[in-house]
């Protein structure tokens, strides 16, 4: 090579011109056979009229094409207002006429109608004949290239396609690679060996099934090698324990070492293929060589990494971006780009922290932009992330443009988001308002579809924020592409990221296949580094999205890419499978619509189902809707919340001022007699009441949440979740009562006899509720007894009487009979409403001792539950009262186990949510963290950083508050006394939030119970005997061996509690050990241990943690009824008539 790099760069325009001319000639020759069927047209000159479905698109007149929605966007002269939403609520949209979406059919119809409008828009702006011809040619060329002998035998593509995520072997290898590369060095040799044996020793793996004569040499060699290695691994017996390291001989350990080396080298190959370099200097050198070799190629760099959990993380990522920006600009690239993830620059990148994060992120992002502009200027692209951060991202982008006026900025738009077109319109508006900044768009399809679907279901949304079918996403992508081509003068240099040859054909058909027109507008295609290489994009400008990072940063990115491109519906997967019939599919072709009776307009029913419910709240099928959430991620929510008054109940509780204050109540309860004849009607009518009450609570959810915040000191998120849990209780128990209690059950018996099992009310029921969930738990206790037909008396905690009164208010409004529900509260306390002394309820003790109740439901401390149990027994002995039933749910020393195979970021998130959420005042809150010594240091650092980023405040009405005060100063004093005792016993504080305690405000703390290296973790557990109802986490460290882990679990079990537990691990053997050995009622794997969901995760423990059936389970209502068996001899009238009828 005789010329320099700069000489090469000067020749690039000439090279590109030659390629474009060759491509233009090829297009003309390819399209010549169809020329007579086409009419010449300028770009987008003719637009389809959807009312004329029998007319070809290029023959239609040009009316205005309808937008996907009617969006209320700000005008250019309206100025910047930080808290103004840029779109409608994406979680709770409305249908035509402003009607809320309340059914799956309505949600599906709305989605189909929106997508059909996008399809019409895209189809009107392309030439279908050109698209079909180009798609056929592109697909053929791509298929031929991918399956060529050179690529088949000398590249990794066939191997990656063979071991994709739709095979158990591919999943196992992907999980093994991700786990091995993130295992800390401190874990030693035991963890890599354990991971290899766990994952490759699974019984369902058959690597030889991937062997074949027509497959590449690399596939066949890998399949034989993996099968051989698996043959010497210990086999996992389903349901049994996994291997023990101590039983491995020298041969076994030697095979582990060989396999570990092999996997490590394979990961090196993967890193080389899918990342441009381990650092920006190496990546820049490699990219420059690639651009020199292929002048049509350019690069966009992405610094790999997770979202920031701590302020230290965000500072590190910002420094990495700044260094990369400097290195990229110094390298001499032509129009280089760099992607920035805003979530990596702040640990508080969420809507509730908008006031803090928008200026912070604007300042950090603004510091990365170059001062000067030019033809080869450096562009910073703001990467796309989760849909709930879209509004926040646009606010940051707008603020940067408004305050710093960078010469150019890029924004990534995800077409799978249903607000993608709206986002483009908003960016166009910004470009018009701030012409000094060039705004470019990179259009992608989207990479977090599965997470978005799950999140919408978890949050009780009425609609998904993303399209639920792949075809709909493809339609949206093409509609957005047409918008960008139309507006390339306002949003210059649009980039279309795709590996799909047919998508390329559709986009080119929107410019009549004119390559010069495409490049003149500054357009380009983009692909991922290491993927899509078999399609050359016919010499058009292509930018390679180039990840930069060490191998341990690669896997999170790689797994997402493999999941995305390895799905059966992806173009690359169909390419690898040789599916010629699926390569050139026209997603814009018009399909026969079906008339929807829901919204009254024709919609197209999806041909392929993604398997998700049509509406996020339809996860229980036709039985019931899950509770509707509150869209507090909507920027307009804070203003609406401030204007909403807290719910004020009209119901007046009965105040206990002495022994005679509720004599009338107990006398009335004593007259209750169950009526078998009316039992079924009573249950049905009360089920109707519960459903109506659920609708009322859902309607007033914000007012109810505000009431809980005022009385119980909860944060907004916790209060909203509690309201939703109550709604789920009401609907679930209503269904259960109608299904299992209302109708008599016919029992099997001999002929000539009828035996029925009839449910009837057990009798008056007392519900003694806690302060930590004064609405949901108390409502669950009361509604279950109520729907069974019993008279119910609620005794709330002295701190939260309003919530109990509100429950009765709602049930009466829904039609509950007068006198069927009552609330009894204690007399005035010198300490006021909040903060009354626990365990000193005169009203509760008097009610329990009255002997008038057939049962008591209680949630609270183990000690109080034992006292109630004792009092009920004394009632039977001393007052000849009925043997009353106690349904008790108490606390627990809940344990979360984490070994060194678990992803530290995931463990940190789970730990913080498990022990600090709700100020640690959940029955299910984690109290003990059992951690592998191999990951303790890194995990402790992350937890400390996460706690430092938390906002702890007495002002729980500040929506950015993460942790509010405890229920009372007395509770906080108990927590502080416990911490003093821990420190006196030798425990060491590892981490805590920033700030000082103040009265009821108690800062979350983490203590190490065995801080000395090599000290006994079981001895450390001796410092902890009883539950402390506060955000205090107790850490015990074990040496990483499964034998010591089992010993620690046995010590925890001896404490006697059995409520919740969990494990964070990617080792099947660790998961099996903890799952089988830890005694608890609810067990969670690789997630936090709080937030049990009605019906999905019935909640409750045993031992010292409770004695009843799990709340929210199918058998729960059986505790509140008595069964009557009605047996009749049907032959008493003179013969067995039924038997005679069946005799021939």
PDB file of C-alpha atoms in Angstrom, residues 80 95 117 155 314 484 509 546 592 638 801 829 901 925 949 986 1031 1065 1139:
ATOM      1  CA  UNK A  80     -39.780  24.788  27.223  1.00  0.00           C
ATOM      2  CA  UNK A  95     -60.033   4.675  22.619  1.00  0.00           C
ATOM      3  CA  UNK A 117     -53.066   3.538   9.799  1.00  0.00           C
ATOM      4  CA  UNK A 155     -16.775 -18.069  10.034  1.00  0.00           C
ATOM      5  CA  UNK A 314     -22.032   7.257  36.674  1.00  0.00           C
ATOM      6  CA  UNK A 484     -37.684  10.315   7.828  1.00  0.00           C
ATOM      7  CA  UNK A 509     -38.558   1.616  -3.083  1.00  0.00           C
ATOM      8  CA  UNK A 546     -19.423  -1.041  17.035  1.00  0.00           C
ATOM      9  CA  UNK A 592     -58.774  -8.528   4.521  1.00  0.00           C
ATOM     10  CA  UNK A 638     -47.151  15.262  39.712  1.00  0.00           C
ATOM     11  CA  UNK A 801     -57.973   3.837  61.613  1.00  0.00           C
ATOM     12  CA  UNK A 829     -53.950   8.083  72.571  1.00  0.00           C
ATOM     13  CA  UNK A 901     -22.072 -16.879  40.012  1.00  0.00           C
ATOM     14  CA  UNK A 925     -38.629  -7.974  53.904  1.00  0.00           C
ATOM     15  CA  UNK A 949     -28.104   7.050  45.785  1.00  0.00           C
ATOM     16  CA  UNK A 986     -19.007  -7.490  67.350  1.00  0.00           C
ATOM     17  CA  UNK A1031     -34.569  -1.630  57.162  1.00  0.00           C
ATOM     18  CA  UNK A1065     -27.385 -17.750  41.479  1.00  0.00           C
ATOM     19  CA  UNK A1139     -81.593 -46.219  38.402  1.00  0.00           C
TER      20      UNK A1139
END
